[in-house]
mmCIF file of C-alpha atoms and ligand atoms in Angstrom:
data_model
loop_
_atom_site.group_PDB
_atom_site.id
_atom_site.type_symbol
_atom_site.label_atom_id
_atom_site.label_comp_id
_atom_site.label_asym_id
_atom_site.label_seq_id
_atom_site.Cartn_x
_atom_site.Cartn_y
_atom_site.Cartn_z
ATOM 1 C CA MET V 1 7.046 -81.263 -32.970
ATOM 2 C CA LYS V 2 4.216 -79.327 -34.312
ATOM 3 C CA THR V 3 0.832 -79.024 -31.757
ATOM 4 C CA ILE V 4 -2.186 -76.971 -32.366
ATOM 5 C CA THR V 5 -5.532 -77.061 -30.194
ATOM 6 C CA THR V 6 -8.876 -75.556 -31.614
ATOM 7 C CA SER V 7 -12.238 -75.091 -30.537
ATOM 8 C CA ALA V 8 -16.007 -75.245 -32.154
ATOM 9 C CA PRO V 9 -19.014 -74.585 -30.548
ATOM 10 C CA GLY V 10 -22.163 -76.281 -29.668
ATOM 11 C CA LYS V 11 -25.758 -75.416 -31.142
ATOM 12 C CA LEU V 12 -29.234 -74.989 -30.243
ATOM 13 C CA MET V 13 -31.865 -74.830 -33.306
ATOM 14 C CA LEU V 14 -34.158 -72.202 -32.946
ATOM 15 C CA PHE V 15 -37.044 -73.069 -35.781
ATOM 16 C CA GLY V 16 -37.196 -75.724 -38.386
ATOM 17 C CA GLU V 17 -36.136 -78.817 -37.635
ATOM 18 C CA HIS V 18 -36.555 -81.835 -39.584
ATOM 19 C CA ALA V 19 -38.075 -80.058 -42.001
ATOM 20 C CA VAL V 20 -34.630 -78.943 -42.955
ATOM 21 C CA VAL V 21 -33.777 -82.466 -43.902
ATOM 22 C CA TYR V 22 -35.858 -82.180 -46.327
ATOM 23 C CA ASN V 23 -34.588 -79.293 -48.187
ATOM 24 C CA ARG V 24 -36.443 -76.695 -46.143
ATOM 25 C CA PRO V 25 -34.954 -73.800 -43.694
ATOM 26 C CA CYS V 26 -33.711 -73.485 -39.992
ATOM 27 C CA ILE V 27 -32.623 -71.086 -38.084
ATOM 28 C CA VAL V 28 -29.396 -72.369 -35.675
ATOM 29 C CA THR V 29 -27.668 -70.735 -32.935
ATOM 30 C CA ALA V 30 -24.282 -71.522 -32.120
ATOM 31 C CA VAL V 31 -24.060 -72.091 -27.875
ATOM 32 C CA ASN V 32 -20.768 -71.302 -26.499
ATOM 33 C CA GLU V 33 -20.394 -74.435 -24.536
ATOM 34 C CA ARG V 34 -17.560 -75.623 -26.383
ATOM 35 C CA MET V 35 -15.291 -79.068 -27.818
ATOM 36 C CA TYR V 36 -11.621 -78.746 -27.542
ATOM 37 C CA ALA V 37 -9.743 -80.753 -30.003
ATOM 38 C CA THR V 38 -5.480 -81.118 -29.245
ATOM 39 C CA ILE V 39 -3.153 -82.093 -32.902
ATOM 40 C CA GLU V 40 0.428 -83.346 -32.459
ATOM 41 C CA LEU V 41 1.717 -84.837 -35.707
ATOM 42 C CA LEU V 42 3.543 -88.402 -34.540
ATOM 43 C CA ASP V 43 7.102 -90.094 -36.919
ATOM 44 C CA SER V 44 4.839 -93.041 -37.384
ATOM 45 C CA SER V 45 1.514 -93.825 -39.330
ATOM 46 C CA GLY V 46 -0.539 -94.275 -36.643
ATOM 47 C CA PHE V 47 -3.949 -92.668 -35.836
ATOM 48 C CA GLU V 48 -4.093 -92.374 -31.574
ATOM 49 C CA LEU V 49 -7.186 -90.686 -30.082
ATOM 50 C CA GLN V 50 -8.052 -89.509 -26.866
ATOM 51 C CA ALA V 51 -11.389 -88.534 -25.783
ATOM 52 C CA PRO V 52 -12.101 -89.380 -22.076
ATOM 53 C CA ASP V 53 -15.449 -87.023 -21.969
ATOM 54 C CA VAL V 54 -16.929 -90.329 -24.271
ATOM 55 C CA ASN V 55 -14.975 -93.149 -22.621
ATOM 56 C CA VAL V 56 -12.763 -93.296 -25.563
ATOM 57 C CA VAL V 57 -9.064 -93.652 -23.960
ATOM 58 C CA ASP V 58 -5.802 -94.953 -25.807
ATOM 59 C CA TYR V 59 -7.273 -95.590 -29.039
ATOM 60 C CA LYS V 60 -5.027 -96.802 -31.741
ATOM 61 C CA LYS V 61 -4.850 -97.865 -35.075
ATOM 62 C CA GLN V 62 -3.065 -97.612 -38.254
ATOM 63 C CA ILE V 63 -4.233 -94.509 -41.316
ATOM 64 C CA ARG V 64 -5.124 -97.182 -43.620
ATOM 65 C CA GLU V 65 -7.617 -99.151 -41.681
ATOM 66 C CA LEU V 66 -9.593 -95.728 -40.585
ATOM 67 C CA GLY V 67 -13.254 -96.750 -40.962
ATOM 68 C CA ASN V 68 -12.825 -100.491 -40.819
ATOM 69 C CA GLY V 69 -13.850 -102.346 -37.879
ATOM 70 C CA ASP V 70 -15.973 -102.040 -34.136
ATOM 71 C CA ILE V 71 -15.489 -98.215 -33.772
ATOM 72 C CA PRO V 72 -16.101 -97.133 -30.599
ATOM 73 C CA LYS V 73 -19.459 -94.568 -30.882
ATOM 74 C CA GLY V 74 -17.462 -91.927 -28.570
ATOM 75 C CA ALA V 75 -15.133 -92.261 -31.717
ATOM 76 C CA LYS V 76 -16.644 -92.242 -34.495
ATOM 77 C CA PHE V 77 -17.395 -89.422 -35.877
ATOM 78 C CA VAL V 78 -13.449 -88.236 -35.191
ATOM 79 C CA GLU V 79 -12.287 -91.282 -36.898
ATOM 80 C CA ILE V 80 -14.587 -91.138 -39.661
ATOM 81 C CA ALA V 81 -13.842 -87.333 -40.063
ATOM 82 C CA VAL V 82 -9.194 -87.884 -40.105
ATOM 83 C CA LYS V 83 -10.387 -90.390 -42.688
ATOM 84 C CA ASN V 84 -12.147 -88.441 -44.987
ATOM 85 C CA PHE V 85 -9.714 -85.533 -44.467
ATOM 86 C CA PHE V 86 -6.590 -87.894 -45.229
ATOM 87 C CA GLU V 87 -8.245 -89.245 -47.918
ATOM 88 C CA ASN V 88 -8.951 -85.938 -49.798
ATOM 89 C CA TYR V 89 -6.145 -84.041 -49.223
ATOM 90 C CA HIS V 90 -3.979 -87.138 -49.678
ATOM 91 C CA VAL V 91 -2.567 -87.293 -46.161
ATOM 92 C CA THR V 92 -0.142 -89.946 -44.536
ATOM 93 C CA GLN V 93 1.730 -88.930 -41.362
ATOM 94 C CA GLY V 94 0.137 -90.096 -38.241
ATOM 95 C CA VAL V 95 -1.223 -88.020 -36.122
ATOM 96 C CA LYS V 96 -2.455 -88.043 -31.916
ATOM 97 C CA ILE V 97 -5.692 -86.430 -31.209
ATOM 98 C CA THR V 98 -6.960 -85.166 -27.494
ATOM 99 C CA THR V 99 -10.615 -84.105 -27.246
ATOM 100 C CA LYS V 100 -11.908 -82.375 -24.471
ATOM 101 C CA SER V 101 -15.345 -80.737 -23.785
ATOM 102 C CA ASP V 102 -16.923 -78.300 -21.965
ATOM 103 C CA PHE V 103 -20.438 -80.063 -21.488
ATOM 104 C CA SER V 104 -21.731 -83.193 -21.743
ATOM 105 C CA SER V 105 -22.718 -85.229 -24.359
ATOM 106 C CA ARG V 106 -25.958 -85.571 -22.993
ATOM 107 C CA PHE V 107 -27.795 -82.172 -23.459
ATOM 108 C CA GLY V 108 -28.233 -82.762 -27.193
ATOM 109 C CA PHE V 109 -26.114 -79.602 -27.805
ATOM 110 C CA GLY V 110 -24.110 -80.970 -30.747
ATOM 111 C CA SER V 111 -21.119 -82.582 -29.253
ATOM 112 C CA SER V 112 -20.229 -85.162 -32.040
ATOM 113 C CA SER V 113 -20.687 -82.020 -34.625
ATOM 114 C CA ALA V 114 -18.291 -79.529 -32.296
ATOM 115 C CA SER V 115 -15.408 -82.277 -32.222
ATOM 116 C CA THR V 116 -15.578 -83.407 -36.033
ATOM 117 C CA VAL V 117 -15.250 -79.744 -37.232
ATOM 118 C CA CYS V 118 -12.673 -78.689 -34.926
ATOM 119 C CA VAL V 119 -10.726 -81.964 -35.595
ATOM 120 C CA ILE V 120 -10.836 -81.067 -39.323
ATOM 121 C CA LYS V 121 -9.793 -77.419 -38.359
ATOM 122 C CA ALA V 122 -6.955 -78.732 -35.995
ATOM 123 C CA LEU V 123 -5.849 -80.892 -39.198
ATOM 124 C CA SER V 124 -5.847 -78.288 -41.438
ATOM 125 C CA GLU V 125 -3.584 -76.326 -39.289
ATOM 126 C CA VAL V 126 -1.130 -79.091 -38.832
ATOM 127 C CA PHE V 127 -1.070 -79.607 -42.387
ATOM 128 C CA GLU V 128 -0.749 -76.249 -43.363
ATOM 129 C CA LEU V 129 -3.540 -76.614 -45.849
ATOM 130 C CA ASN V 130 -5.436 -73.267 -45.332
ATOM 131 C CA LEU V 131 -9.036 -74.640 -45.807
ATOM 132 C CA SER V 132 -11.869 -72.527 -45.761
ATOM 133 C CA ASN V 133 -14.875 -72.281 -43.783
ATOM 134 C CA LYS V 134 -17.350 -74.418 -46.694
ATOM 135 C CA ASP V 135 -14.250 -77.133 -47.083
ATOM 136 C CA ILE V 136 -14.444 -77.825 -43.697
ATOM 137 C CA PHE V 137 -18.355 -77.907 -43.543
ATOM 138 C CA ASP V 138 -18.214 -79.679 -46.764
ATOM 139 C CA ILE V 139 -15.818 -82.362 -45.229
ATOM 140 C CA SER V 140 -17.353 -82.572 -41.809
ATOM 141 C CA TYR V 141 -20.940 -82.925 -43.486
ATOM 142 C CA LYS V 142 -19.925 -85.856 -45.758
ATOM 143 C CA THR V 143 -18.825 -87.215 -42.490
ATOM 144 C CA VAL V 144 -22.527 -86.675 -41.392
ATOM 145 C CA LEU V 145 -23.876 -88.761 -43.854
ATOM 146 C CA ASP V 146 -21.834 -91.499 -44.074
ATOM 147 C CA ILE V 147 -22.364 -92.196 -40.691
ATOM 148 C CA GLN V 148 -26.064 -91.692 -40.086
ATOM 149 C CA GLY V 149 -26.702 -91.705 -43.565
ATOM 150 C CA LYS V 150 -29.410 -88.458 -43.265
ATOM 151 C CA GLY V 151 -29.200 -85.279 -41.814
ATOM 152 C CA SER V 152 -28.924 -81.538 -42.958
ATOM 153 C CA GLY V 153 -25.770 -80.390 -41.450
ATOM 154 C CA PHE V 154 -27.244 -77.322 -39.891
ATOM 155 C CA ASP V 155 -24.867 -78.198 -36.473
ATOM 156 C CA MET V 156 -21.628 -78.927 -38.621
ATOM 157 C CA ALA V 157 -22.727 -74.713 -39.735
ATOM 158 C CA ALA V 158 -23.654 -73.789 -36.507
ATOM 159 C CA ALA V 159 -20.255 -74.776 -35.173
ATOM 160 C CA VAL V 160 -17.945 -74.035 -38.365
ATOM 161 C CA TYR V 161 -19.273 -70.222 -38.919
ATOM 162 C CA GLY V 162 -21.087 -69.616 -35.380
ATOM 163 C CA GLY V 163 -23.127 -66.597 -34.676
ATOM 164 C CA THR V 164 -27.004 -67.519 -35.701
ATOM 165 C CA LEU V 165 -27.866 -69.017 -39.352
ATOM 166 C CA TYR V 166 -30.333 -69.040 -41.861
ATOM 167 C CA PHE V 167 -29.276 -72.569 -43.396
ATOM 168 C CA VAL V 168 -30.386 -74.632 -45.987
ATOM 169 C CA THR V 169 -29.815 -78.147 -46.259
ATOM 170 C CA GLY V 170 -26.266 -79.505 -46.277
ATOM 171 C CA GLY V 171 -25.056 -75.874 -46.534
ATOM 172 C CA LYS V 172 -27.270 -75.156 -49.739
ATOM 173 C CA VAL V 173 -27.553 -71.766 -47.819
ATOM 174 C CA ILE V 174 -25.415 -70.610 -44.606
ATOM 175 C CA GLU V 175 -26.265 -66.852 -43.797
ATOM 176 C CA THR V 176 -25.395 -64.761 -40.985
ATOM 177 C CA LEU V 177 -28.018 -63.185 -39.024
ATOM 178 C CA ASN V 178 -26.532 -60.102 -37.532
ATOM 179 C CA ILE V 179 -27.853 -59.699 -34.048
ATOM 180 C CA SER V 180 -26.716 -57.851 -30.829
ATOM 181 C CA SER V 181 -28.111 -60.566 -28.328
ATOM 182 C CA LEU V 182 -30.448 -63.440 -27.990
ATOM 183 C CA PRO V 183 -32.609 -63.872 -24.703
ATOM 184 C CA LEU V 184 -32.922 -67.622 -25.105
ATOM 185 C CA ILE V 185 -34.149 -69.922 -21.623
ATOM 186 C CA VAL V 186 -33.305 -73.076 -22.355
ATOM 187 C CA GLY V 187 -34.253 -76.477 -20.174
ATOM 188 C CA TYR V 188 -33.222 -79.687 -20.435
ATOM 189 C CA SER V 189 -35.769 -82.932 -19.797
ATOM 190 C CA GLY V 190 -33.289 -85.396 -18.522
ATOM 191 C CA VAL V 191 -34.418 -87.268 -21.521
ATOM 192 C CA LYS V 192 -31.405 -88.430 -23.741
ATOM 193 C CA ALA V 193 -32.841 -88.714 -27.142
ATOM 194 C CA ASP V 194 -31.261 -90.316 -30.451
ATOM 195 C CA THR V 195 -31.432 -87.978 -33.603
ATOM 196 C CA VAL V 196 -31.659 -90.975 -36.043
ATOM 197 C CA THR V 197 -34.557 -92.950 -34.543
ATOM 198 C CA LEU V 198 -36.658 -89.684 -34.625
ATOM 199 C CA ILE V 199 -35.329 -89.137 -37.908
ATOM 200 C CA ASN V 200 -36.633 -92.628 -39.132
ATOM 201 C CA SER V 201 -39.684 -92.219 -37.166
ATOM 202 C CA VAL V 202 -40.909 -88.990 -39.001
ATOM 203 C CA LYS V 203 -39.384 -90.792 -42.279
ATOM 204 C CA GLU V 204 -42.089 -93.732 -41.286
ATOM 205 C CA LEU V 205 -44.774 -91.051 -40.679
ATOM 206 C CA SER V 206 -44.293 -89.281 -44.147
ATOM 207 C CA VAL V 207 -44.261 -92.929 -45.822
ATOM 208 C CA ALA V 208 -47.680 -93.380 -44.248
ATOM 209 C CA ASN V 209 -48.944 -90.627 -44.901
ATOM 210 C CA PRO V 210 -47.110 -87.431 -47.628
ATOM 211 C CA GLN V 211 -49.265 -85.151 -48.404
ATOM 212 C CA VAL V 212 -49.962 -84.458 -44.710
ATOM 213 C CA VAL V 213 -45.854 -84.914 -43.852
ATOM 214 C CA GLU V 214 -45.144 -82.308 -46.673
ATOM 215 C CA GLY V 215 -48.028 -79.696 -46.216
ATOM 216 C CA ILE V 216 -46.086 -79.674 -42.444
ATOM 217 C CA TYR V 217 -43.042 -79.167 -43.724
ATOM 218 C CA ASN V 218 -44.186 -76.710 -46.700
ATOM 219 C CA SER V 219 -45.433 -75.241 -43.088
ATOM 220 C CA ILE V 220 -42.933 -75.005 -41.297
ATOM 221 C CA GLU V 221 -40.671 -73.380 -44.351
ATOM 222 C CA ILE V 222 -43.016 -70.883 -43.696
ATOM 223 C CA LEU V 223 -42.759 -70.128 -40.409
ATOM 224 C CA VAL V 224 -38.821 -70.253 -40.391
ATOM 225 C CA ASN V 225 -38.867 -67.388 -42.983
ATOM 226 C CA LYS V 226 -41.131 -65.230 -41.004
ATOM 227 C CA ALA V 227 -39.248 -65.861 -37.953
ATOM 228 C CA LYS V 228 -35.966 -65.012 -39.795
ATOM 229 C CA GLU V 229 -37.361 -61.283 -40.040
ATOM 230 C CA GLU V 230 -38.617 -61.353 -36.484
ATOM 231 C CA VAL V 231 -35.196 -62.572 -35.471
ATOM 232 C CA LEU V 232 -33.942 -60.152 -37.397
ATOM 233 C CA LYS V 233 -35.917 -57.111 -35.685
ATOM 234 C CA GLU V 234 -35.214 -58.399 -32.443
ATOM 235 C CA ASN V 235 -38.786 -58.912 -31.712
ATOM 236 C CA TRP V 236 -38.772 -61.537 -29.339
ATOM 237 C CA GLU V 237 -42.912 -61.132 -28.940
ATOM 238 C CA GLN V 238 -43.277 -61.968 -32.255
ATOM 239 C CA VAL V 239 -40.514 -64.940 -32.258
ATOM 240 C CA GLY V 240 -41.630 -66.284 -28.988
ATOM 241 C CA SER V 241 -45.321 -66.388 -31.008
ATOM 242 C CA LEU V 242 -43.700 -68.267 -34.068
ATOM 243 C CA MET V 243 -41.860 -70.865 -31.710
ATOM 244 C CA GLN V 244 -45.436 -71.736 -30.250
ATOM 245 C CA GLU V 245 -47.072 -72.451 -33.984
ATOM 246 C CA ASN V 246 -43.609 -74.667 -34.844
ATOM 247 C CA GLN V 247 -44.250 -76.707 -31.603
ATOM 248 C CA LYS V 248 -47.232 -77.515 -32.660
ATOM 249 C CA LEU V 249 -46.073 -78.950 -35.820
ATOM 250 C CA LEU V 250 -43.810 -80.533 -34.295
ATOM 251 C CA HIS V 251 -46.228 -81.622 -32.348
ATOM 252 C CA ALA V 252 -48.068 -82.801 -35.521
ATOM 253 C CA LEU V 253 -45.059 -84.826 -36.803
ATOM 254 C CA GLY V 254 -45.432 -86.906 -33.454
ATOM 255 C CA VAL V 255 -41.553 -85.770 -32.168
ATOM 256 C CA SER V 256 -42.346 -84.089 -29.288
ATOM 257 C CA ILE V 257 -42.959 -85.982 -25.369
ATOM 258 C CA GLN V 258 -45.053 -84.908 -22.566
ATOM 259 C CA LYS V 259 -41.903 -84.063 -20.526
ATOM 260 C CA LEU V 260 -41.489 -81.482 -22.766
ATOM 261 C CA ASP V 261 -44.810 -80.560 -23.863
ATOM 262 C CA ASP V 262 -45.527 -79.871 -19.850
ATOM 263 C CA MET V 263 -41.834 -77.622 -19.539
ATOM 264 C CA ILE V 264 -43.689 -75.634 -22.573
ATOM 265 C CA SER V 265 -46.958 -74.888 -21.342
ATOM 266 C CA SER V 266 -45.174 -74.227 -17.938
ATOM 267 C CA THR V 267 -43.052 -71.470 -19.066
ATOM 268 C CA SER V 268 -46.097 -70.039 -21.316
ATOM 269 C CA ASN V 269 -47.862 -69.717 -18.040
ATOM 270 C CA ALA V 270 -45.270 -68.170 -16.117
ATOM 271 C CA GLY V 271 -45.697 -65.080 -18.698
ATOM 272 C CA GLY V 272 -43.169 -66.100 -21.283
ATOM 273 C CA TYR V 273 -43.385 -64.902 -24.872
ATOM 274 C CA GLY V 274 -43.075 -68.832 -26.377
ATOM 275 C CA ALA V 275 -41.615 -72.132 -26.061
ATOM 276 C CA LYS V 276 -40.432 -75.036 -28.106
ATOM 277 C CA LEU V 277 -38.487 -78.433 -28.333
ATOM 278 C CA SER V 278 -34.764 -78.081 -29.570
ATOM 279 C CA GLY V 279 -33.624 -80.397 -32.243
ATOM 280 C CA ALA V 280 -34.607 -83.952 -32.962
ATOM 281 C CA GLY V 281 -37.415 -84.074 -29.985
ATOM 282 C CA GLY V 282 -37.867 -86.974 -28.156
ATOM 283 C CA GLY V 283 -36.143 -85.360 -24.699
ATOM 284 C CA ASP V 284 -33.193 -83.303 -24.715
ATOM 285 C CA CYS V 285 -34.206 -79.486 -24.377
ATOM 286 C CA MET V 286 -36.435 -76.966 -24.455
ATOM 287 C CA ILE V 287 -36.219 -73.098 -25.524
ATOM 288 C CA ALA V 288 -38.431 -69.985 -24.093
ATOM 289 C CA LEU V 289 -38.330 -66.136 -25.159
ATOM 290 C CA ALA V 290 -39.355 -64.416 -22.160
ATOM 291 C CA PRO V 291 -39.329 -60.777 -20.841
ATOM 292 C CA THR V 292 -36.828 -60.171 -18.630
ATOM 293 C CA ASP V 293 -38.997 -59.269 -15.756
ATOM 294 C CA LYS V 294 -40.242 -62.930 -16.122
ATOM 295 C CA THR V 295 -37.445 -65.066 -16.725
ATOM 296 C CA THR V 296 -37.721 -65.883 -13.012
ATOM 297 C CA GLU V 297 -41.355 -67.459 -13.114
ATOM 298 C CA VAL V 298 -39.991 -68.738 -16.938
ATOM 299 C CA ASN V 299 -37.134 -70.639 -14.984
ATOM 300 C CA LYS V 300 -39.277 -71.766 -11.874
ATOM 301 C CA GLY V 301 -41.644 -72.755 -14.741
ATOM 302 C CA ILE V 302 -39.299 -75.077 -16.067
ATOM 303 C CA ALA V 303 -38.247 -76.484 -12.752
ATOM 304 C CA ASP V 304 -41.724 -76.748 -11.660
ATOM 305 C CA ALA V 305 -42.127 -79.284 -14.558
ATOM 306 C CA GLY V 306 -39.213 -81.449 -13.699
ATOM 307 C CA GLY V 307 -36.726 -79.805 -15.796
ATOM 308 C CA VAL V 308 -33.448 -78.546 -15.535
ATOM 309 C CA VAL V 309 -32.262 -74.646 -16.688
ATOM 310 C CA LEU V 310 -29.048 -74.671 -18.140
ATOM 311 C CA THR V 311 -27.262 -71.068 -18.673
ATOM 312 C CA VAL V 312 -26.191 -71.093 -22.368
ATOM 313 C CA THR V 313 -24.569 -67.908 -23.864
ATOM 314 C CA THR V 314 -26.345 -68.527 -27.638
ATOM 315 C CA ASN V 315 -24.794 -66.020 -30.856
ATOM 316 C CA ALA V 316 -21.268 -67.605 -29.777
ATOM 317 C CA LYS V 317 -17.989 -67.642 -31.998
ATOM 318 C CA GLY V 318 -17.312 -70.216 -34.817
ATOM 319 C CA VAL V 319 -14.387 -72.697 -34.698
ATOM 320 C CA LYS V 320 -11.017 -71.545 -33.943
ATOM 321 C CA ILE V 321 -8.078 -71.771 -32.890
ATOM 322 C CA GLU V 322 -6.799 -71.658 -28.947
ATOM 323 C CA SER V 323 -3.022 -71.739 -29.687
HETATM 324 C C1 LIG R 401 -31.510 -82.463 -35.013
HETATM 325 O O1 LIG R 401 -30.817 -81.441 -33.747
HETATM 326 C C2 LIG R 401 -32.440 -81.884 -36.063
HETATM 327 C C3 LIG R 401 -32.836 -82.501 -37.397
HETATM 328 O O2 LIG R 401 -33.512 -81.309 -38.238
HETATM 329 C C4 LIG R 401 -31.315 -83.349 -38.232
HETATM 330 C C5 LIG R 401 -31.184 -82.518 -38.609
HETATM 331 O O3 LIG R 401 -31.192 -81.238 -39.232
HETATM 332 O O4 LIG R 401 -29.729 -83.274 -39.504
HETATM 333 C C6 LIG R 401 -34.274 -83.080 -36.461
#
């Protein structure tokens, strides 16, 4: 029986979070912490999922039941992705899916988006449909909207295309920024954040103060466009100072927390070029840029503020077939 294994990278948001949900651009880089999906065709019309990293073991249902009933949290993205794929391409043959992760889902690197994308790529291969990257992105983005109701899709784009991308809401623009390296330092706060809760809190703020929040989104848009130019020039000092500006605007949106603020100021005091939270806020990770001769001090700054330095490779390859 035919078996395919694919992998897709996680992501880190560099600039533009929250504003990108509302028709603004962002910059995201793919990180080489990958999710893997193996798909086997079955003789039945059943769906089977093994995702032990997220506590899903021996999860089975009929294909016509996909999306119905109580779905375990760890199975949601894969199940809805499979449902969308099957409906779109009129497939009815059963599949067994096994997913495996290089990284913990708690870091906020986008394990749900990476697993969605590698499952769709593997389905495309196993059913010989030869989907383009844009087809894979579109089905993945529909999956996010079906589950969360909101979201820009930037994480799905990073998982599909890899590299470092300039991205506008829903994939209206997906542009690869050709850079040779991205010397990022990543600090994990140890606090778990929930993206949907944070998107909703920003939404509440914008209902109460529409002009203020629109103004912040417009400032973020201008800043992201400047950052794009500086990233392309690999002018890290300037990119770092734009990170500081972006952090102030995220602070004004109310999504930073004391722990992240402490980690960020500690890296700046240690000689970094600049730092900001990365992603929805409320916890997860912060990122910093620093001159190479200050890396040790900046790493120490993160640890002194109670964070954990994570070693990640950025600008990683997008979804691919492993075997
Ligand atoms: C979450 O990592 C980033 C947000 O901008 C949400 C999104 O873009 O989907 C807050």
